[in-house]
Amino acid sequence: MTEHTLTTEPAAGRPARAPVRSGLALAIILICQLMLILDATVMNVAIPRIQADLGFSPTGVSWVMTSYSLVFGGLLLLGGRAGDLFGRRRMFVVGTAVFTLASLAGGLAGSAELLIAARVAQGIGAAMAGPSTLALITTTFTEAKARMRALSLFSAMASGGFAIGLLLGGLLTEWISWRSALFINVPFGLAIVLLAPRFVPDPPRRRAHLDLPGAIAGTLGVSGLVFAFTRGGSAGWGDPVTLASLGTGAVLLAGFLVLQARGSQPLIPLRLFAERNRAAAYANFFLGPMAMMSMFFFLTQFLQDIQHFAALQTGFAFLPMAAMVFALSRSIPRLLPRFGPKPLAVTGTVLMIAGAGWLTQLTPSSGYFETLFGPMILMGVGVGLAFSPMNVLVMASVPTEDAGAAGGVLQTMQQVGAALGLSILMTVSGSVTRSAAGSGVRGPQLMVDGMTAAFLGASLLAGLSFLVALTFRRHHTTA
């Protein structure tokens, strides 16, 4: 079967087989993407049990989520360039294999250090496979409507996967153990490794180099900032290590930008930001996860530590949000051509601001349906409208030769935004908690004060996303 038969346009004389193989190729790619996104949040619900089993400190346990997102996001650009150099399908398969082995190691981890090491290895595998998912969709589906449908499904996985991870994590943690949330990746990863070489087409390679200095500067720069914000939440901003990490991270990121501006084959081609709508889409894909991750992390703590929900109940508590994200994502092929990105992004970000703002009213006695169900619906609809079109907007118009870089930048924005946003809002929460404790506040109210401060911060981040949404052009997308 030649490569062109894998597109949505059937080969002459064989109309029935091409769509089936195109559908199978898409299923393989989407399952991989969902698996990579799930692991950003699937451990959230299990945090209390992981902390008890492996002896994490209260601040250290956040690295179970942050280490994965940070390494995933930090190395995505390098993974995209490696796909151009070594072949996108090859990197897709090798990255999935690394991710699968790391998941097995994480499930077997007997200490906090081993679990964090496994999560870092998962991030490396995800960074190898992640950029190729979008690039393979773009090169497999060449017809405009079919590409938009495929990218919309991808958006549903990318946006809704965070919430689905919480639901799946709750199910597995309650019914089996937190380790099963890692073990479940193994059969799916093996299936992808075996099936992808047969059914996913391999686009032509192009000449490229890896730009290791840029990758090292960018990854260490972001890591320095995340570490500084995470440590600042516990040690304070006068701590020398915090200040040194913050300064080093800022210098490295400045160096990264200089390398990208001067390099002949940069990891981030600046031409990707030349088109206004694409640049705004990238900015929103950075800001949106910064606000979203606080909701997942802090609401999980609220439900389990304050309301005493079981892991399974906590997972199902996020079901309304996940359902809204998926419902809106499936509507993007109809909504985006009709209205264009600006009305969708503006409406979605306003709903996100309202949802995060509503959560600032939490008290220790707040019930789920009285105080949490409404914000879940608002956030789900908001995320579905504001961010599901972003994948389509970026990838539907990008030249084929830039597909790997464009996909890598898009997912880098998402993962780095999630890691940086969580570290910033944990700092906000920790600062308010210390101040409240100094004023004599104790017990559940102390925790809730920190959480509501984080939600206020999330609403401000969503407000920045709203301002970016105003910059979209009014005309309809041509995808």
Coordinates of C-alpha atoms in Angstrom, one line a residue:
M1 CA 0.0 0.0 0.0
T2 CA 1.6 3.3 -1.1
E3 CA 1.6 6.4 1.1
H4 CA -1.1 8.3 -0.8
T5 CA -3.6 5.6 -0.2
L6 CA -3.5 6.6 3.5
T7 CA -5.0 10.0 2.8
T8 CA -8.7 10.7 3.0
E9 CA -8.9 10.7 -0.8
P10 CA -9.4 7.1 -2.0
A11 CA -7.1 5.6 -4.6
A12 CA -8.7 5.0 -8.0
G13 CA -10.4 1.7 -8.1
R14 CA -10.1 1.0 -4.3
P15 CA -12.6 3.4 -2.7
A16 CA -13.3 1.3 0.4
R17 CA -9.8 0.6 1.8
A18 CA -8.2 4.0 1.9
P19 CA -10.6 5.5 4.5
V20 CA -10.2 2.5 6.7
R21 CA -6.4 2.8 6.7
S22 CA -6.6 6.5 7.2
G23 CA -8.9 6.0 10.1
L24 CA -6.6 3.4 11.6
A25 CA -3.6 5.7 11.2
L26 CA -5.5 8.5 12.9
A27 CA -6.6 6.2 15.7
I28 CA -3.0 5.2 16.4
I29 CA -1.8 8.8 16.5
L30 CA -4.7 10.0 18.7
I31 CA -4.3 7.2 21.2
C32 CA -0.6 8.1 21.5
Q33 CA -1.5 11.8 22.0
L34 CA -4.2 11.0 24.6
M35 CA -1.7 8.8 26.5
L36 CA 0.9 11.6 26.6
I37 CA -1.6 14.2 27.8
L38 CA -3.2 11.9 30.3
D39 CA 0.0 11.5 32.2
A40 CA 0.2 15.2 32.9
T41 CA -2.7 14.8 35.3
V42 CA -3.4 11.1 35.8
M43 CA -1.3 11.1 39.0
N44 CA -3.1 14.1 40.6
V45 CA -5.8 12.1 42.2
A46 CA -3.3 9.6 43.6
I47 CA -1.1 12.3 45.2
P48 CA -2.2 11.5 48.8
R49 CA -1.4 7.8 48.4
I50 CA 1.8 8.4 46.6
Q51 CA 2.9 10.8 49.3
A52 CA 2.1 8.3 52.0
D53 CA 3.7 5.3 50.2
L54 CA 6.9 6.9 49.0
G55 CA 7.5 9.6 51.7
F56 CA 7.3 12.8 49.6
S57 CA 7.3 16.1 51.4
P58 CA 4.2 18.4 50.9
T59 CA 6.1 20.6 48.4
G60 CA 8.2 17.9 46.9
V61 CA 5.2 15.8 45.8
S62 CA 4.3 18.5 43.2
W63 CA 7.3 17.3 41.2
V64 CA 5.4 14.1 40.4
M65 CA 3.4 16.3 38.0
T66 CA 5.8 19.1 37.3
S67 CA 8.8 16.9 36.4
Y68 CA 6.9 15.2 33.6
S69 CA 5.4 18.4 32.1
L70 CA 8.7 20.3 32.4
V71 CA 10.8 17.7 30.6
F72 CA 8.1 17.0 28.1
G73 CA 7.7 20.7 27.3
G74 CA 11.4 21.6 27.5
L75 CA 12.5 18.9 25.0
L76 CA 9.6 19.1 22.6
L77 CA 11.4 21.5 20.3
L78 CA 14.4 19.2 20.1
G79 CA 12.0 16.3 19.5
G80 CA 10.4 18.1 16.6
R81 CA 13.8 18.8 15.0
A82 CA 14.9 15.2 15.5
G83 CA 11.7 14.1 13.7
D84 CA 12.7 16.2 10.7
L85 CA 16.3 14.8 10.8
F86 CA 15.7 11.1 11.6
G87 CA 12.1 10.7 10.3
R88 CA 8.8 11.6 12.0
R89 CA 7.4 8.1 12.2
R90 CA 10.7 6.7 13.5
M91 CA 10.7 9.3 16.3
F92 CA 7.0 8.7 17.0
V93 CA 7.7 4.9 17.5
V94 CA 11.0 5.3 19.4
G95 CA 9.5 8.0 21.7
T96 CA 6.5 5.8 22.4
A97 CA 8.8 2.9 23.3
V98 CA 10.8 5.1 25.7
F99 CA 7.6 6.4 27.3
T100 CA 6.2 2.9 27.7
L101 CA 9.4 1.5 29.4
A102 CA 9.5 4.6 31.7
S103 CA 5.8 4.0 32.6
L104 CA 6.7 0.4 33.6
A105 CA 9.6 1.6 35.7
G106 CA 7.5 4.2 37.4
G107 CA 4.9 1.7 38.3
L108 CA 7.6 -0.4 39.9
A109 CA 9.3 2.5 41.7
G110 CA 10.0 1.9 45.3
S111 CA 11.1 5.4 46.3
A112 CA 10.3 9.0 45.6
E113 CA 13.6 9.4 43.8
L114 CA 12.9 6.5 41.4
L115 CA 9.4 7.7 40.7
I116 CA 10.7 11.2 39.8
A117 CA 13.4 9.6 37.6
A118 CA 10.8 7.5 35.8
R119 CA 8.6 10.6 35.3
V120 CA 11.6 12.4 33.8
A121 CA 12.1 9.5 31.4
Q122 CA 8.4 9.6 30.5
G123 CA 8.8 13.2 29.6
I124 CA 11.8 12.4 27.4
G125 CA 9.8 9.8 25.5
A126 CA 6.8 12.1 25.2
A127 CA 9.0 14.9 23.8
M128 CA 10.4 12.5 21.2
A129 CA 6.9 11.3 20.1
G130 CA 4.8 14.4 20.7
P131 CA 5.8 16.7 17.9
S132 CA 5.4 13.9 15.4
T133 CA 1.7 13.4 16.3
L134 CA 0.6 16.7 14.8
A135 CA 3.1 16.5 11.9
L136 CA 1.9 13.1 10.9
I137 CA -1.7 14.2 10.9
T138 CA -0.8 17.2 8.8
T139 CA 1.1 15.1 6.2
T140 CA -1.4 12.1 6.2
F141 CA -4.6 14.2 5.8
T142 CA -4.0 16.5 2.8
E143 CA -7.6 17.4 2.0
A144 CA -8.8 20.5 3.9
K145 CA -12.0 19.2 5.5
A146 CA -10.5 15.9 6.4
R147 CA -7.5 17.6 8.0
M148 CA -9.8 19.9 10.0
R149 CA -11.8 17.0 11.3
A150 CA -8.6 15.1 12.2
L151 CA -7.1 18.2 13.9
S152 CA -10.4 18.8 15.8
L153 CA -10.2 15.3 17.2
F154 CA -6.6 15.9 18.1
S155 CA -7.7 19.1 19.9
A156 CA -10.2 17.1 21.9
M157 CA -7.5 14.8 23.1
A158 CA -5.1 17.7 23.8
S159 CA -7.7 19.8 25.7
G160 CA -9.9 17.1 27.3
G161 CA -7.1 14.7 28.1
F162 CA -6.1 16.7 31.2
A163 CA -9.6 16.2 32.7
I164 CA -9.9 12.6 31.5
G165 CA -6.6 11.9 33.2
L166 CA -8.1 12.9 36.5
L167 CA -11.1 10.6 35.9
L168 CA -8.9 7.6 34.8
G169 CA -6.6 8.2 37.7
G170 CA -9.4 8.1 40.2
L171 CA -10.8 4.9 38.7
L172 CA -7.4 3.1 38.8
T173 CA -6.3 4.4 42.1
E174 CA -9.6 3.4 43.8
W175 CA -10.0 0.0 42.2
I176 CA -6.4 -1.1 41.9
S177 CA -3.6 1.2 43.1
W178 CA -1.8 4.4 42.0
R179 CA 0.8 2.3 40.3
S180 CA -1.8 1.0 37.8
A181 CA -2.1 4.6 36.4
L182 CA 1.4 4.1 35.1
F183 CA 1.1 0.4 34.2
I184 CA -2.0 1.1 31.9
N185 CA 0.3 2.8 29.5
V186 CA 2.2 -0.4 28.8
P187 CA -0.3 -2.3 26.6
F188 CA -1.3 0.8 24.7
G189 CA 2.3 1.8 24.1
L190 CA 3.2 -1.7 22.9
A191 CA 0.3 -1.7 20.5
I192 CA 1.4 1.7 19.0
V193 CA 5.0 0.6 18.6
L194 CA 3.8 -2.5 16.7
L195 CA 1.1 -1.0 14.6
A196 CA 2.6 2.4 13.7
P197 CA 5.3 1.2 11.3
R198 CA 2.7 -0.7 9.3
F199 CA -0.2 1.7 9.2
V200 CA 1.1 5.3 9.7
P201 CA 2.7 6.8 6.6
D202 CA 6.3 8.1 6.9
P203 CA 6.6 11.6 5.3
P204 CA 9.8 12.6 3.5
R205 CA 12.7 13.8 5.7
R206 CA 14.5 17.1 5.1
R207 CA 17.9 18.3 5.9
A208 CA 18.2 19.7 9.5
H209 CA 20.5 19.8 12.5
L210 CA 19.5 19.3 16.1
D211 CA 20.7 22.7 17.6
L212 CA 21.7 21.2 20.9
P213 CA 22.9 24.5 22.4
G214 CA 19.4 26.0 21.9
A215 CA 17.7 22.9 23.3
I216 CA 19.9 22.9 26.4
A217 CA 19.5 26.7 27.0
G218 CA 15.8 26.6 26.6
T219 CA 15.2 23.5 28.7
L220 CA 17.5 24.6 31.6
G221 CA 16.1 28.1 31.4
V222 CA 12.5 27.0 31.9
S223 CA 13.6 24.4 34.5
G224 CA 15.3 27.2 36.5
L225 CA 12.2 29.3 36.5
V226 CA 9.9 26.5 37.5
F227 CA 12.3 25.4 40.3
A228 CA 12.6 29.0 41.5
F229 CA 8.8 29.4 41.8
T230 CA 8.3 26.0 43.4
R231 CA 11.1 26.7 46.0
G232 CA 9.9 30.2 46.5
G233 CA 6.5 28.9 47.7
S234 CA 8.2 27.0 50.6
A235 CA 11.5 28.8 51.3
G236 CA 10.4 32.4 50.5
W237 CA 11.7 34.8 47.9
G238 CA 14.7 35.9 50.0
D239 CA 16.2 32.5 49.8
P240 CA 19.5 32.6 47.9
V241 CA 18.9 29.4 46.0
T242 CA 15.5 30.7 44.9
L243 CA 17.0 34.0 43.6
A244 CA 19.9 32.2 42.0
S245 CA 17.6 29.8 40.1
L246 CA 15.4 32.7 39.0
G247 CA 18.3 34.7 37.7
T248 CA 20.0 31.7 36.0
G249 CA 16.7 30.7 34.3
A250 CA 16.1 34.2 33.0
V251 CA 19.7 34.5 31.6
L252 CA 19.4 31.1 29.9
L253 CA 16.1 31.9 28.3
A254 CA 17.5 35.2 27.0
G255 CA 20.4 33.2 25.5
F256 CA 18.0 30.8 24.0
L257 CA 16.1 33.7 22.2
V258 CA 19.4 35.0 20.9
L259 CA 20.3 31.6 19.5
Q260 CA 16.9 31.3 17.8
A261 CA 17.2 34.7 16.2
R262 CA 20.7 34.1 14.9
G263 CA 20.5 30.4 14.0
S264 CA 20.2 29.2 10.4
Q265 CA 17.9 26.3 11.5
P266 CA 16.5 27.4 14.8
L267 CA 14.3 25.1 17.0
I268 CA 11.6 27.9 16.9
P269 CA 11.5 29.4 13.4
L270 CA 10.5 33.0 13.9
R271 CA 8.5 32.9 10.7
L272 CA 5.9 30.7 12.6
F273 CA 4.9 33.9 14.5
A274 CA 4.8 36.2 11.5
E275 CA 1.1 35.5 10.9
R276 CA -1.0 37.3 13.5
N277 CA -3.6 34.6 14.2
R278 CA -1.0 31.9 14.5
A279 CA 1.0 34.0 16.9
A280 CA -2.1 34.7 19.1
A281 CA -2.9 31.0 19.0
Y282 CA 0.6 30.1 20.3
A283 CA 0.3 32.7 23.1
N284 CA -3.1 31.4 24.2
F285 CA -1.9 27.8 24.2
F286 CA 0.7 29.0 26.7
L287 CA -1.6 31.0 29.0
G288 CA -4.6 28.6 29.0
P289 CA -2.8 25.6 30.6
M290 CA -1.3 28.0 33.2
A291 CA -4.9 28.6 34.4
M292 CA -6.2 25.1 33.9
M293 CA -3.6 23.2 35.9
S294 CA -4.3 25.1 39.0
M295 CA -7.9 24.0 38.8
F296 CA -6.9 20.4 38.5
F297 CA -4.2 20.4 41.2
F298 CA -6.0 22.5 43.9
L299 CA -9.5 21.2 43.3
T300 CA -8.2 17.7 43.7
Q301 CA -6.7 18.6 47.0
F302 CA -9.9 20.4 48.1
L303 CA -12.1 17.4 47.2
Q304 CA -9.8 14.8 48.9
D305 CA -8.4 16.7 51.9
I306 CA -11.3 19.0 52.7
Q307 CA -14.4 17.2 51.5
H308 CA -12.8 13.7 52.0
F309 CA -13.8 12.4 48.6
A310 CA -12.4 9.0 47.7
A311 CA -10.1 8.9 44.6
L312 CA -12.9 7.5 42.5
Q313 CA -15.3 10.2 43.6
T314 CA -12.7 12.8 42.8
G315 CA -12.2 11.5 39.3
F316 CA -15.9 11.6 38.6
A317 CA -16.1 15.1 39.9
F318 CA -14.2 16.3 36.9
L319 CA -16.5 14.4 34.4
P320 CA -18.7 17.4 33.6
M321 CA -15.7 19.5 32.6
A322 CA -14.3 16.7 30.4
A323 CA -17.7 16.1 28.8
M324 CA -18.0 19.8 27.9
V325 CA -14.5 20.0 26.4
F326 CA -15.1 17.0 24.2
A327 CA -18.6 18.2 23.1
L328 CA -17.2 21.6 22.1
S329 CA -14.1 20.1 20.4
R330 CA -16.3 18.0 18.2
S331 CA -18.2 21.1 17.1
I332 CA -15.0 23.0 16.0
P333 CA -15.2 21.9 12.3
R334 CA -18.6 23.6 12.1
L335 CA -18.0 26.6 14.4
L336 CA -14.5 27.7 13.3
P337 CA -15.3 28.2 9.6
R338 CA -18.6 29.9 10.5
F339 CA -17.4 32.4 13.2
G340 CA -13.6 32.5 13.0
P341 CA -11.3 32.2 15.9
K342 CA -11.9 35.6 17.6
P343 CA -15.6 35.1 18.8
L344 CA -14.8 31.6 20.0
A345 CA -11.6 32.6 21.9
V346 CA -13.2 35.7 23.4
T347 CA -16.3 33.8 24.6
G348 CA -14.2 30.9 25.9
T349 CA -11.8 33.0 27.9
V350 CA -14.6 35.0 29.5
L351 CA -16.2 31.7 30.6
M352 CA -12.9 30.6 32.0
I353 CA -12.5 33.9 33.9
A354 CA -16.0 33.4 35.4
G355 CA -15.3 29.8 36.3
A356 CA -12.0 30.5 38.1
G357 CA -13.5 33.6 39.7
W358 CA -16.4 31.5 41.1
L359 CA -13.9 29.1 42.7
T360 CA -12.5 32.0 44.8
Q361 CA -15.7 31.7 46.8
L362 CA -14.9 28.3 48.2
T363 CA -15.2 27.7 51.9
P364 CA -14.4 24.5 53.9
S365 CA -18.2 23.7 53.9
S366 CA -18.8 24.2 50.2
G367 CA -20.7 21.4 48.6
Y368 CA -20.0 20.0 45.2
F369 CA -23.3 20.9 43.4
E370 CA -23.6 24.2 45.1
T371 CA -20.1 25.6 44.5
L372 CA -18.1 23.3 42.2
F373 CA -20.4 21.9 39.5
G374 CA -21.1 25.4 38.0
P375 CA -17.4 26.3 37.7
M376 CA -16.7 22.9 36.2
I377 CA -19.2 23.5 33.4
L378 CA -18.0 27.0 32.8
M379 CA -14.4 25.9 32.6
G380 CA -15.2 23.0 30.3
V381 CA -17.2 25.1 27.8
G382 CA -14.6 27.8 28.0
V383 CA -11.6 25.5 27.3
G384 CA -13.5 23.8 24.5
L385 CA -14.3 27.1 22.8
A386 CA -11.1 29.0 23.5
F387 CA -8.4 26.4 23.0
S388 CA -9.7 23.5 20.9
P389 CA -9.5 25.7 17.7
M390 CA -5.9 26.5 18.3
N391 CA -4.4 23.3 17.0
V392 CA -6.5 23.7 13.8
L393 CA -5.6 27.3 13.5
V394 CA -1.8 26.7 13.7
M395 CA -1.5 23.4 11.8
A396 CA -4.1 23.8 9.0
S397 CA -2.1 26.6 7.4
V398 CA 1.5 25.8 8.2
P399 CA 3.8 24.7 5.3
T400 CA 4.6 21.0 5.3
E401 CA 8.3 21.6 5.8
D402 CA 7.5 23.4 9.1
A403 CA 4.9 20.9 10.4
G404 CA 7.3 19.3 12.8
A405 CA 8.6 22.6 14.2
A406 CA 5.0 24.0 14.4
G407 CA 3.7 21.0 16.3
G408 CA 6.7 21.1 18.6
V409 CA 6.2 24.8 19.4
L410 CA 2.4 24.3 20.0
Q411 CA 2.9 21.4 22.4
T412 CA 5.8 23.2 24.1
M413 CA 3.6 26.1 24.9
Q414 CA 1.0 23.8 26.4
Q415 CA 3.4 21.7 28.6
V416 CA 5.7 24.6 29.7
G417 CA 2.6 26.7 30.4
A418 CA 1.2 24.0 32.6
A419 CA 4.4 23.4 34.5
L420 CA 5.2 27.1 35.0
G421 CA 1.6 28.0 35.8
L422 CA 1.4 25.4 38.5
S423 CA 4.7 26.5 40.1
I424 CA 3.6 30.2 40.1
L425 CA 0.2 29.4 41.6
M426 CA 1.7 27.1 44.2
T427 CA 3.9 30.0 45.2
V428 CA 0.8 32.3 45.5
S429 CA -1.0 29.6 47.5
G430 CA 2.0 29.0 49.8
S431 CA 2.6 32.8 50.4
V432 CA -1.1 33.3 51.4
T433 CA -1.1 30.2 53.6
R434 CA 2.0 31.4 55.5
S435 CA 0.5 34.8 56.0
A436 CA -2.9 33.3 57.2
A437 CA -1.1 31.0 59.6
G438 CA 0.8 34.0 61.0
S439 CA -2.6 35.6 61.6
G440 CA -3.8 32.6 63.6
V441 CA -5.8 30.8 60.9
R442 CA -5.8 27.0 61.4
G443 CA -7.2 23.8 60.0
P444 CA -9.2 23.4 56.8
Q445 CA -9.7 27.2 56.5
L446 CA -5.9 27.7 56.2
M447 CA -5.8 25.3 53.2
V448 CA -8.8 26.9 51.5
D449 CA -7.3 30.4 51.9
G450 CA -4.3 29.2 49.9
M451 CA -6.5 27.5 47.3
T452 CA -8.8 30.5 46.7
A453 CA -5.7 32.7 46.3
A454 CA -4.5 30.3 43.6
F455 CA -7.9 30.5 41.8
L456 CA -7.7 34.3 41.9
G457 CA -4.3 34.0 40.2
A458 CA -5.8 31.6 37.7
S459 CA -8.6 34.0 36.8
L460 CA -5.9 36.7 36.2
L461 CA -4.0 34.4 33.9
A462 CA -7.3 33.7 32.0
G463 CA -7.7 37.4 31.8
L464 CA -4.4 37.7 30.0
S465 CA -5.6 35.0 27.6
F466 CA -8.8 37.1 27.0
L467 CA -6.6 40.1 26.0
V468 CA -4.7 37.9 23.6
A469 CA -8.0 36.6 22.1
L470 CA -8.9 40.2 21.3
T471 CA -6.0 40.3 18.8
F472 CA -7.3 37.6 16.5
R473 CA -8.5 38.8 13.1
R474 CA -12.2 38.9 12.6
H475 CA -12.3 37.1 9.3
H476 CA -13.1 33.4 9.1
T477 CA -10.5 30.8 9.0
T478 CA -9.7 29.3 5.6
A479 CA -8.7 25.9 6.9

